[in-house]
Coordinates of C-alpha atoms and ligand atoms in Angstrom, one line a residue:
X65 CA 57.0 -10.1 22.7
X66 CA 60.8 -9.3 23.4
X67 CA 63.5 -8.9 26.0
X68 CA 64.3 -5.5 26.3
X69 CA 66.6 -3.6 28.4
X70 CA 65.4 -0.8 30.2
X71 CA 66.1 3.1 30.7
X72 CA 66.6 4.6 33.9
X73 CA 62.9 6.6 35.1
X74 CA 63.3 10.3 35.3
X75 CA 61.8 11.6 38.9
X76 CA 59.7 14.4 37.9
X77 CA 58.3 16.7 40.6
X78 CA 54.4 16.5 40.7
X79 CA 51.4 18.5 40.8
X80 CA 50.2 19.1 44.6
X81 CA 46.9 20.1 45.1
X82 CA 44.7 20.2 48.6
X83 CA 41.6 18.1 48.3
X84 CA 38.7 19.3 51.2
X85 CA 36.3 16.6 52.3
X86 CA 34.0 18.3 54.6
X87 CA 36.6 20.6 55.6
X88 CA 39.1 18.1 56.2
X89 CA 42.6 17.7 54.3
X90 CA 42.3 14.4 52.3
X91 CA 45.2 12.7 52.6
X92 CA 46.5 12.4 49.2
X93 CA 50.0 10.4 50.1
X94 CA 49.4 7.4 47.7
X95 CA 52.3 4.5 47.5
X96 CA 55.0 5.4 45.5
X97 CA 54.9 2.8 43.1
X98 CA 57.9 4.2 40.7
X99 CA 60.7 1.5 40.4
X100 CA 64.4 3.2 39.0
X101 CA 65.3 0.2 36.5
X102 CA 63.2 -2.8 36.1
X103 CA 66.3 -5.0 35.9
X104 CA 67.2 -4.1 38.4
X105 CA 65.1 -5.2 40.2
X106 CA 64.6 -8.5 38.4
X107 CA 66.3 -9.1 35.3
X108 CA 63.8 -11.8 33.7
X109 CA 61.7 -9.2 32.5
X110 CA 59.3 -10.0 29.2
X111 CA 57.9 -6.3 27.8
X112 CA 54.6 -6.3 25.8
X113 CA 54.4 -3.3 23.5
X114 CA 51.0 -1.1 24.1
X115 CA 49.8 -2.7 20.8
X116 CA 49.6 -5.8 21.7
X117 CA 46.1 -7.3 21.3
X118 CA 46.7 -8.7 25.1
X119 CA 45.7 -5.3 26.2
X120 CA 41.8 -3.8 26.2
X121 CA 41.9 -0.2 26.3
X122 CA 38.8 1.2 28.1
X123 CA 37.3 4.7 26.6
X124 CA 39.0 6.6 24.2
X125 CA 42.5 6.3 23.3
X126 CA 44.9 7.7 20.4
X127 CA 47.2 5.7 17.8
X128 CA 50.1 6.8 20.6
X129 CA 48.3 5.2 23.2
X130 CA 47.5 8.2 24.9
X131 CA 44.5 8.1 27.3
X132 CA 41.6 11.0 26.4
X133 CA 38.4 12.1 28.4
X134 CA 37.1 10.8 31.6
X135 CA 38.1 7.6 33.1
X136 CA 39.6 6.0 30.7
X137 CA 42.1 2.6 31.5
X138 CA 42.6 -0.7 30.3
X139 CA 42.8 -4.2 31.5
X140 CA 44.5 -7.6 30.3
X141 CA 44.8 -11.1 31.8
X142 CA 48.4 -12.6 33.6
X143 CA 50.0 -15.4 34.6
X144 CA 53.1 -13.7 36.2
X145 CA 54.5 -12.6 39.3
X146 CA 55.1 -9.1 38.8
X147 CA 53.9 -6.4 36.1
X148 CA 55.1 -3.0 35.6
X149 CA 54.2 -0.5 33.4
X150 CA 56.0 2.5 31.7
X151 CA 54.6 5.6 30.8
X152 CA 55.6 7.8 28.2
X153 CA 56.5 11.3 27.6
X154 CA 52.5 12.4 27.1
X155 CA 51.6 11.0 30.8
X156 CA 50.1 14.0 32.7
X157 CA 52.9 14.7 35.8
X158 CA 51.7 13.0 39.2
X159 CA 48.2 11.8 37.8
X160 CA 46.1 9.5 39.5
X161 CA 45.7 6.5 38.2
X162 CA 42.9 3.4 40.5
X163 CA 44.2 0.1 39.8
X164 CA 43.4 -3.4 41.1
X165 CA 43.8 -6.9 40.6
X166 CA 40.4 -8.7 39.9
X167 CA 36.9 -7.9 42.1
X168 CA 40.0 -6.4 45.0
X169 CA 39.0 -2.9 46.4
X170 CA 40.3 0.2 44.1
X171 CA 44.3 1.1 44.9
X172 CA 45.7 4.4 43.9
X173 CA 49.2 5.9 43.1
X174 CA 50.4 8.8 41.2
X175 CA 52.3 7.9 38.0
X176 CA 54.9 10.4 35.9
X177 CA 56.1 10.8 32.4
X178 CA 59.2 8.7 31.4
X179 CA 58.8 6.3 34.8
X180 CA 57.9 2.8 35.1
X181 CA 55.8 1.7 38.1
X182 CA 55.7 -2.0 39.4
X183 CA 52.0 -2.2 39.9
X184 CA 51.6 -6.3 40.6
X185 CA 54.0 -8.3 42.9
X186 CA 52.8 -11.4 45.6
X187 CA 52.4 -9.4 47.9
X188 CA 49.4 -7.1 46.2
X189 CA 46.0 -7.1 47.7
X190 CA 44.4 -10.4 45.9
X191 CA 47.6 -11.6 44.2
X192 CA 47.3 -15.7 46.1
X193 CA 43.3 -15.8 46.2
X194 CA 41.3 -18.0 43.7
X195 CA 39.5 -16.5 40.7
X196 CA 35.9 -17.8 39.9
X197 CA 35.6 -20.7 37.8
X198 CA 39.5 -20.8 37.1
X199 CA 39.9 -18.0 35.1
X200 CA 43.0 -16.2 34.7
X201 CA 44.0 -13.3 37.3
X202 CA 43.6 -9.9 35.7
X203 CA 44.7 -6.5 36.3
X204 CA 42.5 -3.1 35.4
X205 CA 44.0 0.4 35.5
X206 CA 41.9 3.9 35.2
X207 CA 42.8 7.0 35.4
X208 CA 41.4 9.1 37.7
X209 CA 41.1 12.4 36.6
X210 CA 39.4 13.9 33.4
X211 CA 42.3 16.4 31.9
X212 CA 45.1 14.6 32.6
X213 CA 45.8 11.5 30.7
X214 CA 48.6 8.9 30.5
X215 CA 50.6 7.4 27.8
X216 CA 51.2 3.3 27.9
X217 CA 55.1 3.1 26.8
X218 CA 55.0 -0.9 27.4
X219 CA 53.7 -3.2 30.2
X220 CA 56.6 -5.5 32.0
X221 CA 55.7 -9.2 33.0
X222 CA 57.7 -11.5 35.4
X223 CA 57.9 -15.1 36.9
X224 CA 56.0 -18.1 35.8
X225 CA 54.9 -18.3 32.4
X226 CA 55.0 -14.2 32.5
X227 CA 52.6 -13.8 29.8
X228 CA 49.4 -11.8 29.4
X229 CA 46.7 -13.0 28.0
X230 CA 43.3 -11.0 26.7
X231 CA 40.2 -10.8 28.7
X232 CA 37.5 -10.9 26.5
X233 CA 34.9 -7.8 26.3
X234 CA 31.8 -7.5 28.0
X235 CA 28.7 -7.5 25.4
X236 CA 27.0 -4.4 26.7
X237 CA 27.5 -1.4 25.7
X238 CA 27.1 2.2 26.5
X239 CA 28.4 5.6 26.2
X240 CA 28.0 9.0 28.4
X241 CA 28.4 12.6 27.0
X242 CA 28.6 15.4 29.1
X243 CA 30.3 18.3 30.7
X244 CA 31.7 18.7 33.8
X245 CA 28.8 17.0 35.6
X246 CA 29.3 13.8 34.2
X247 CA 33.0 14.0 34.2
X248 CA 33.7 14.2 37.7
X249 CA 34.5 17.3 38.6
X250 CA 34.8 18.4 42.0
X251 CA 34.0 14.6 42.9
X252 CA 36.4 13.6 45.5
X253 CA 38.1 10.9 43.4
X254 CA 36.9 12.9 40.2
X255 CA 35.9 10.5 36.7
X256 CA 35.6 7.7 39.3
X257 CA 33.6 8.9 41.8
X258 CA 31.1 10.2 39.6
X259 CA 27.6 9.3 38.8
X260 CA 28.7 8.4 34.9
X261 CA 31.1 6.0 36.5
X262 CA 28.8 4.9 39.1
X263 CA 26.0 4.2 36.7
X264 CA 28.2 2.1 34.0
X265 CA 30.8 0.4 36.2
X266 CA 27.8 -0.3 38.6
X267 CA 25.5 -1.7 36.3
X268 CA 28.7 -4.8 35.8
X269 CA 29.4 -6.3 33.0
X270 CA 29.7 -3.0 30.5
X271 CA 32.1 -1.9 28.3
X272 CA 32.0 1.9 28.7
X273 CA 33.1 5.8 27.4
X274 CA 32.6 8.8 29.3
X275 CA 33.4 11.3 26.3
X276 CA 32.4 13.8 29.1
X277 CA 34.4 17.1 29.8
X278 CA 34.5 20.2 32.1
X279 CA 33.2 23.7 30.9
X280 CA 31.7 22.2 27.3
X281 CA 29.0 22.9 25.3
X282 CA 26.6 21.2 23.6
X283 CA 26.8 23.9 20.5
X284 CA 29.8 24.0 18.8
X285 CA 30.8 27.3 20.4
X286 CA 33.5 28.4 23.0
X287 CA 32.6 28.4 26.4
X288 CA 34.9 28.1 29.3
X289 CA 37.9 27.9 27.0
X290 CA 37.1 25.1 25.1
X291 CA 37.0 25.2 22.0
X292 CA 34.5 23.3 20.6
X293 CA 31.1 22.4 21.4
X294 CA 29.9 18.4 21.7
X295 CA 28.4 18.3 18.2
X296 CA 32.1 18.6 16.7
X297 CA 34.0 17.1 19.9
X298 CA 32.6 13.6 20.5
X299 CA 33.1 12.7 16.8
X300 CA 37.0 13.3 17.7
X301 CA 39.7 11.0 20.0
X302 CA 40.7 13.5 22.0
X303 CA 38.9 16.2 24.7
X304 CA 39.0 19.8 24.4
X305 CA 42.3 19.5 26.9
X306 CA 45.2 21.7 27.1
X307 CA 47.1 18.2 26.6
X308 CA 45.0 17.7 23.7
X309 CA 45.9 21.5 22.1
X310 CA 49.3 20.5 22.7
X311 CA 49.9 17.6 20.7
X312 CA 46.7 18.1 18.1
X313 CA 46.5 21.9 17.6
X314 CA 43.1 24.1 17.4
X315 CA 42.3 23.0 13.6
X316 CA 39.5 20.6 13.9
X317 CA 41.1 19.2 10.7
X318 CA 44.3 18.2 12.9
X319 CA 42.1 16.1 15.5
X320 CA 42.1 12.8 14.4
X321 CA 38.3 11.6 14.3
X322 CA 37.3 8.8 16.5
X323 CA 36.8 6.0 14.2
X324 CA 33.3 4.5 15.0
X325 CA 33.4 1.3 12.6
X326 CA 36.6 0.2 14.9
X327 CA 34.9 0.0 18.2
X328 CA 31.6 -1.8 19.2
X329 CA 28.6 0.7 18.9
X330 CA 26.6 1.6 22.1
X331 CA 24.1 -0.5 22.8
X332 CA 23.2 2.9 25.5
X333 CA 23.6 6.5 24.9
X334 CA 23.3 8.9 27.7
X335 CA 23.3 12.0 27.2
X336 CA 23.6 15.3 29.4
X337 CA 24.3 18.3 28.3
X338 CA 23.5 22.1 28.3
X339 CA 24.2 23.1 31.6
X340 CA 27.4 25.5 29.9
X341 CA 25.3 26.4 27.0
X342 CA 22.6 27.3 29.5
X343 CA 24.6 29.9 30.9
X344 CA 25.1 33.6 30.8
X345 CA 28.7 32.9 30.6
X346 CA 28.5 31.5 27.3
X347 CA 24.8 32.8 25.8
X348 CA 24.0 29.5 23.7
X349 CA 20.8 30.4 22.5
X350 CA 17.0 28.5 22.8
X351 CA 17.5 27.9 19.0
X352 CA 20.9 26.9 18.9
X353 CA 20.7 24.7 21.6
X354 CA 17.7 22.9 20.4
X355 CA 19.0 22.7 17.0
X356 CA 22.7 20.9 18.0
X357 CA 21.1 18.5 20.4
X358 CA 18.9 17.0 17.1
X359 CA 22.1 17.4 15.0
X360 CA 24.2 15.6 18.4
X361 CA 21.6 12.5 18.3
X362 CA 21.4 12.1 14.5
X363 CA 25.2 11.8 14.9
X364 CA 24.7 9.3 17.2
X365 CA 22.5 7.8 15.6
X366 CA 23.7 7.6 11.9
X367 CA 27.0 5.4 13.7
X368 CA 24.8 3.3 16.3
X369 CA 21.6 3.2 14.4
X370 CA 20.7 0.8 17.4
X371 CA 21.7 2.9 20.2
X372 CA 18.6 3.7 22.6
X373 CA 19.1 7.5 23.7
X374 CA 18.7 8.7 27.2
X375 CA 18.6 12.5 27.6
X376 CA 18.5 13.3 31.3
X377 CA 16.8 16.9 31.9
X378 CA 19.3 19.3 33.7
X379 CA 19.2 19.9 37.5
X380 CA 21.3 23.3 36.8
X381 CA 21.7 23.8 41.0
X382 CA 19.3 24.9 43.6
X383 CA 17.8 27.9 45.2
X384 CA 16.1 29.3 48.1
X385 CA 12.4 30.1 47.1
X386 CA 10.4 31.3 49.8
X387 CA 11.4 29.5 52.9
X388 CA 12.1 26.3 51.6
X389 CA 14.4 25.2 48.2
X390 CA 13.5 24.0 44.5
X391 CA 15.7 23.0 42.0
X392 CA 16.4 24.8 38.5
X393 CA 15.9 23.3 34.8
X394 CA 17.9 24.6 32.2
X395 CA 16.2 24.6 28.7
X396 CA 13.6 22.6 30.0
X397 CA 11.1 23.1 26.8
X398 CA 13.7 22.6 24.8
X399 CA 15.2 19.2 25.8
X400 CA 11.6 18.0 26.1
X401 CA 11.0 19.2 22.3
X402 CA 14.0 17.4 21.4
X403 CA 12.4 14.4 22.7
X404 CA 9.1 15.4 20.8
X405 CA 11.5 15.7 17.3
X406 CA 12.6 12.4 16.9
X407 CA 9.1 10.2 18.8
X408 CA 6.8 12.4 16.3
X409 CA 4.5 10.5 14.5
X410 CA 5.9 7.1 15.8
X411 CA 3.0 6.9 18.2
X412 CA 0.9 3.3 17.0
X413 CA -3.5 3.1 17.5
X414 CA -2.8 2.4 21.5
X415 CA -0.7 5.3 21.9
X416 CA 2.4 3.3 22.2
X417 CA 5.6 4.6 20.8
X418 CA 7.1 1.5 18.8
X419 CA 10.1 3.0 17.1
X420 CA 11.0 5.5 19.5
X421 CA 14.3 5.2 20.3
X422 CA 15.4 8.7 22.0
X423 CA 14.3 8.8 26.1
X424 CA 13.9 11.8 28.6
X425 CA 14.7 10.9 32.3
X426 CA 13.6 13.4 34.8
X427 CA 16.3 14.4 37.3
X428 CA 13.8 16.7 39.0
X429 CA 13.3 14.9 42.9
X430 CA 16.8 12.7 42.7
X431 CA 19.0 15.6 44.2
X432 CA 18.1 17.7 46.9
X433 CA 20.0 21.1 47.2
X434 CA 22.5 20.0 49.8
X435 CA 23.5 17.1 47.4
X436 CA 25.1 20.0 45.6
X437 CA 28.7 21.2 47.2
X438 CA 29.9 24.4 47.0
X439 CA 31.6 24.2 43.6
X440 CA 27.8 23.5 42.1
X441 CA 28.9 19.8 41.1
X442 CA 26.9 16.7 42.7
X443 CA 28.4 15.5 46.2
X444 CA 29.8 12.0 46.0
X445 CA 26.4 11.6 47.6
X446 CA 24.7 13.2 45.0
X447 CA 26.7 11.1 42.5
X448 CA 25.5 8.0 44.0
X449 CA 22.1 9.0 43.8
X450 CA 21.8 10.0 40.4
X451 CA 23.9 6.3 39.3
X452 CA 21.7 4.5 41.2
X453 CA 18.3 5.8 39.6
X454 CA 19.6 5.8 36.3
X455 CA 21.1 1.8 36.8
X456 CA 17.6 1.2 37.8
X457 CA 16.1 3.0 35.5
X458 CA 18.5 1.2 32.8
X459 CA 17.2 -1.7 34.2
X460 CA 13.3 -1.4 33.9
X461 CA 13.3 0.1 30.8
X462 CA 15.7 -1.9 28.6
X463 CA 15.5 -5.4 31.2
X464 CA 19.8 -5.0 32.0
X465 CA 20.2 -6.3 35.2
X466 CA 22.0 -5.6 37.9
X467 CA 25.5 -7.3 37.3
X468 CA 28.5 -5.4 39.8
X469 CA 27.6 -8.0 42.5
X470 CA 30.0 -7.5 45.0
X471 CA 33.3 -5.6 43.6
X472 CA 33.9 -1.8 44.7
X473 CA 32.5 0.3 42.7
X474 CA 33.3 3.8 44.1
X475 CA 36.4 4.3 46.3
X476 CA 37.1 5.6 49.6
X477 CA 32.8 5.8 50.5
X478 CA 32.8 3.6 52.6
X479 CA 32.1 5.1 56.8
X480 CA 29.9 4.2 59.1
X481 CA 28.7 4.8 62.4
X482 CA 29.9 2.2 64.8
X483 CA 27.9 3.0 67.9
X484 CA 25.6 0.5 68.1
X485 CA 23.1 2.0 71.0
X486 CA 22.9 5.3 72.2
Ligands
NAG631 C1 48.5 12.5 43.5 O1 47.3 12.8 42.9 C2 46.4 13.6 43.7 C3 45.1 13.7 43.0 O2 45.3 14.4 41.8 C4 47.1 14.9 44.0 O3 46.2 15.6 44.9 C5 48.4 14.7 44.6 O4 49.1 15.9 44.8 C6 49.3 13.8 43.8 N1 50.5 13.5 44.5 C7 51.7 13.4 43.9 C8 52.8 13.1 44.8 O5 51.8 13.7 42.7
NAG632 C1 61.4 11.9 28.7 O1 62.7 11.4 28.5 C2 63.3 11.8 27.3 C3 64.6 11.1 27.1 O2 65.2 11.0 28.3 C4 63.4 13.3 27.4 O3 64.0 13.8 26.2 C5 62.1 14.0 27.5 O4 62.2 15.4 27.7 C6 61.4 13.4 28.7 N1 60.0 13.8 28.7 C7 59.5 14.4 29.8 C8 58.0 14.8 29.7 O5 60.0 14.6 30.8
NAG633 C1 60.3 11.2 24.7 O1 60.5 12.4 24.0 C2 61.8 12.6 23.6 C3 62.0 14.0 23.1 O2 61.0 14.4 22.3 C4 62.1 11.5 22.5 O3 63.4 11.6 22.1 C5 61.9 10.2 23.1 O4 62.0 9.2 22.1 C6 60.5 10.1 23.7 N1 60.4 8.8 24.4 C7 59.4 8.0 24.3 C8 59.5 6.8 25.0 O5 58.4 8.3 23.6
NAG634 C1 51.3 -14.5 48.6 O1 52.1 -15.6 48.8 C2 53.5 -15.2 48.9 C3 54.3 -16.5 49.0 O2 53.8 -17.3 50.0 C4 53.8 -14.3 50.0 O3 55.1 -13.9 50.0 C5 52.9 -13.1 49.9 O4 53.0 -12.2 51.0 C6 51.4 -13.5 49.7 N1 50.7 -12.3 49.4 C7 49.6 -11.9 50.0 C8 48.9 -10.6 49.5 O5 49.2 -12.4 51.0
NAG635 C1 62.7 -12.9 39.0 O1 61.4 -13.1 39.5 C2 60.9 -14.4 39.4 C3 59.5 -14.3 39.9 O2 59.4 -13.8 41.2 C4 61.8 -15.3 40.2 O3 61.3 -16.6 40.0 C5 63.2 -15.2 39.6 O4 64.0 -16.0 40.4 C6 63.6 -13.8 39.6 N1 64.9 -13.7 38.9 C7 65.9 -13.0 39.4 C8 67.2 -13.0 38.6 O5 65.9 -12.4 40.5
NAG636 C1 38.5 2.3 11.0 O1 38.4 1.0 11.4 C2 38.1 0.0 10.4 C3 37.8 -1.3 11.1 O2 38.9 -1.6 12.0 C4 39.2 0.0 9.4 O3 38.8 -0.9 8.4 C5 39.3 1.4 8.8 O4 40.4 1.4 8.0 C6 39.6 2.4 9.9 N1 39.5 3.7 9.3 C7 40.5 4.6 9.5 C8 40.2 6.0 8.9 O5 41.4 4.4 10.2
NAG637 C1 24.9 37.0 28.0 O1 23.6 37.7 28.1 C2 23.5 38.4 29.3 C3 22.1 39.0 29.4 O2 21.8 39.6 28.1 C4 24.6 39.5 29.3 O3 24.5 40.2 30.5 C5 25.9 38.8 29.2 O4 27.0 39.8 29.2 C6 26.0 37.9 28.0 N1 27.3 37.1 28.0 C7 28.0 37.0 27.0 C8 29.3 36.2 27.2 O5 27.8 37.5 25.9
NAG638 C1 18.3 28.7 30.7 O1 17.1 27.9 30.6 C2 16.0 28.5 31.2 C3 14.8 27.5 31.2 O2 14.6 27.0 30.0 C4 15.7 29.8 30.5 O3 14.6 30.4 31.2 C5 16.9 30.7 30.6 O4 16.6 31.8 29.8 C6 18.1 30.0 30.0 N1 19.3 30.9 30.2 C7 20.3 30.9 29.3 C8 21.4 31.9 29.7 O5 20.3 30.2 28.4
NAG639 C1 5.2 16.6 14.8 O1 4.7 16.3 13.5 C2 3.7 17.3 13.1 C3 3.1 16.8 11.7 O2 4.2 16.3 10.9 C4 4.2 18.7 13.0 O3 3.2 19.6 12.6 C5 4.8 19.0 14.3 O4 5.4 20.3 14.3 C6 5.8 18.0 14.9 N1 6.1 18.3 16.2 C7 7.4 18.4 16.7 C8 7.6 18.7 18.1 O5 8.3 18.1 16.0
NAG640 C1 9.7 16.1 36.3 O1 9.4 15.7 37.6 C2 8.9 16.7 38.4 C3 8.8 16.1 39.8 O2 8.1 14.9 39.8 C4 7.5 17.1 37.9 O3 7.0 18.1 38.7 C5 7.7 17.6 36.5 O4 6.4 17.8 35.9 C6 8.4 16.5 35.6 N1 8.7 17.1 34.3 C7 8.4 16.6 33.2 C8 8.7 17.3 32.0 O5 7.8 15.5 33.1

């Protein structure tokens, strides 16, 4: 820890974008949390570098401390009055980042490259109430959206003992790989308003990666741009991002590898994916489909050899048949072979599969076609849906309960009707 002096933030004009909630504008006005100099605006300033072992980074981060795939964030412990944190040159311009102090709902304000933004003072939502069983008051950040990323220059403590202190990790585990489904897409808060989110942050208690990313295959192929398919992708830090191009290049041999014996294996894999290769777009063939998702789970498998493997069948959108509506299955034989492959011959005398370790969950009768918006991605509503049958399917099959007691879990869902009698 040191005293440092700080440079001036750079105002850099942002990206605008209208969001439509049933046809409405959503207001997307968040706080301005930017602060110009942080001494002046109080010069007793400690700074913690984005190394220090204070800080839990959440998902998948590089050796700069640049944020990768779909909600990522990070969270640490204070005793201070105010926190601010600067973001480097590699921060996405205007992303979203959610933020909050403890169990307090979700709070949102676009941050910048080169700009420091005073996220904690006493008057934040939560900053004078009690924490259960006297535990230190803690502060978790996310970022919202699943191509843009930030970069953690340093983090900025004030008042008291100004100090951070580390929060220690949860115990389970699990990842998510996917495509645009899982990632968020189209959601109305994006990585956190989807179902990935919903089911991991909503089971409580979870330490969590959603290495899920819009337009991606499942074969290492090209499809929608990006470069690579999942097979080569989730081995690496970064997503298949224009951000990523930028600083790593195209040569898979540039892109640093994720390093697997550094982080705690998942003790849950869910997997979906196929819904790009399963497209005339892209022509991923029956074969080649069926033969990455073996190679994708023996991946998995050879660096969590513990991991139980949830393959969700795809929904792949709705249509009208006859005078009513049914919903699609991409590679449906397929994924159910893929299954087969690895429970083969692991059946014992009563028909019970001992060693199995690889899971198919039927989506077929979760969504209905108007859980679907126009962009073919899952409503919020849809999204909630499909979290909350997996969480409960999470908890009947592998006995997790139910741990997010309380604490918002998805922002800005919350209407009602108030009439009570008609
Ligand atoms: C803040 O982020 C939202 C969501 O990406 C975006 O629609 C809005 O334009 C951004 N605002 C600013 C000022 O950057
Ligand atoms: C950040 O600030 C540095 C130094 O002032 C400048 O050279 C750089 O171009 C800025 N980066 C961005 C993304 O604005
Ligand atoms: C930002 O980028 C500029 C130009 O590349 C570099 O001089 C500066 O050191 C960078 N600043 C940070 C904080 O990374
Ligand atoms: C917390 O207490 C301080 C000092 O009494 C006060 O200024 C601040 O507004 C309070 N914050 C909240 C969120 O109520
Ligand atoms: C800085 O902030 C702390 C905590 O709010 C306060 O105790 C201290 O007096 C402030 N220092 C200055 C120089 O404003
Ligand atoms: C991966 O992490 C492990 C454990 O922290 C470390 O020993 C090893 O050197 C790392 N490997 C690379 C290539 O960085
Ligand atoms: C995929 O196959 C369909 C049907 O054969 C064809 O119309 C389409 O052009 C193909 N797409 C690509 C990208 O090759
Ligand atoms: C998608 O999957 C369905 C069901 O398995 C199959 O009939 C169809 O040919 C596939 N289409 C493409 C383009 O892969
Ligand atoms: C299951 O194992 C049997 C015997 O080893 C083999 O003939 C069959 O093809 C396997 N089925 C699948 C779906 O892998
Ligand atoms: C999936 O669920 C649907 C609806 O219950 C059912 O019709 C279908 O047979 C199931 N598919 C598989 C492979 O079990």
């Amino acid at each position: 820890m040191r005293f440092l002096s700080f440079a001036t933030a750079s105002c850099i004009s942002a990206v605008t974008a209208t969001i439509l909630q049933n046809g409405q504008i959503r207001p997307n006005n968040y706080p301005d949390t930017t602060v110009s100099t942080i001494s002046s605006y109080n010069s007793s300033w400690q700074t913690y570098a984005p190394s220090a072992p204070e800080i839990s980074y959440k998902g998948r981060w590089d050796d700069k401390y640049i944020s990768w795939w779909s909600a990522p964030g990070l969270k640490f412990g204070f005793q201070a009055q105010q926190i601010a944190i600067s973001f480097g040159n590699y921060t996405s311009d205007g992303v979203l980042i959610a933020y909050r102090i403890d169990g307090q709902d979700w709070m949102l304000t676009n941050v910048t490259a080169n700009s420091t933004h005073l996220l904690v003072t006493p008057s934040t939502a939560g900053f004078n109430l009690t924490t259960p069983q006297g535990a230190l008051q803690s502060l978790e950040l996310r970022v919202t959206n699943w191509a843009y990323g930030v970069q953690i220059n340093c983090i900025h403590v004030s008042g008291g003992p100004a100090r951070l202190v580390k929060v220690p990790e949860y115990t389970r585990t699990m990842e998510l790989i996917g495509d645009s489904l899982s990632a968020g897409q189209y959601a109305t808060l994006e990585g956190i308003s989807s179902y990935s989110w919903g089911l991991m942050y909503g089971l409580g208690d979870v330490e969590f990666s959603i290495t899920a990313y819009p337009g991606i295959c499942l074969h290492d192929s090209r499809c929608y741009g990006n470069l690579h398919g999942q097979t080569l992708q989730w081995l690496k830090i970064p997503d298949t991002s224009g951000r990523a191009l930028d600083i790593y290049g195209s040569d898979p041999a540039g892109i640093p590898d994720w390093n697997f014996t550094a982080h705690a294996a998942a003790d849950i894999t869910v997997i979906n994916i196929g819904t790009n290769d399963n497209n005339t777009a892209n022509n991923i063939t029956s074969a080649e489909y069926y033969t990455s998702y073996i190679q994708l789970i023996d991946e998995i498998h050879a660096r969590w050899p513990k991991s139980q493997i949830v393959v969700l069948s795809l929904w792949s959108g709705f249509s009208q048949v006859g005078n009513t509506w049914a919903q699609g299955a991409g590679f449906l034989d397929e994924i159910q072979n893929v299954v087969k492959h690895f429970n083969n011959g692991s059946l014992n005398q009563r028909g019970e599969c001992t060693s199995c370790f690889v899971y198919y969950f039927n989506t077929t009768g979760i969504l209905e076609h108007n859980d679907i918006g126009p962009q073919y991605h899952p409503t919020d509503v849809g999204h909630v849906k499909l979290a909350s049958h997996l969480m409960m399917y999470v908890k009947l099959v592998f006995g997790w309960d139910l741990r997010q007691t309380g604490p918002e879990v998805q922002h800005d869902t919350l209407y009602w009707n108030d009439q009570s009698s008609y």
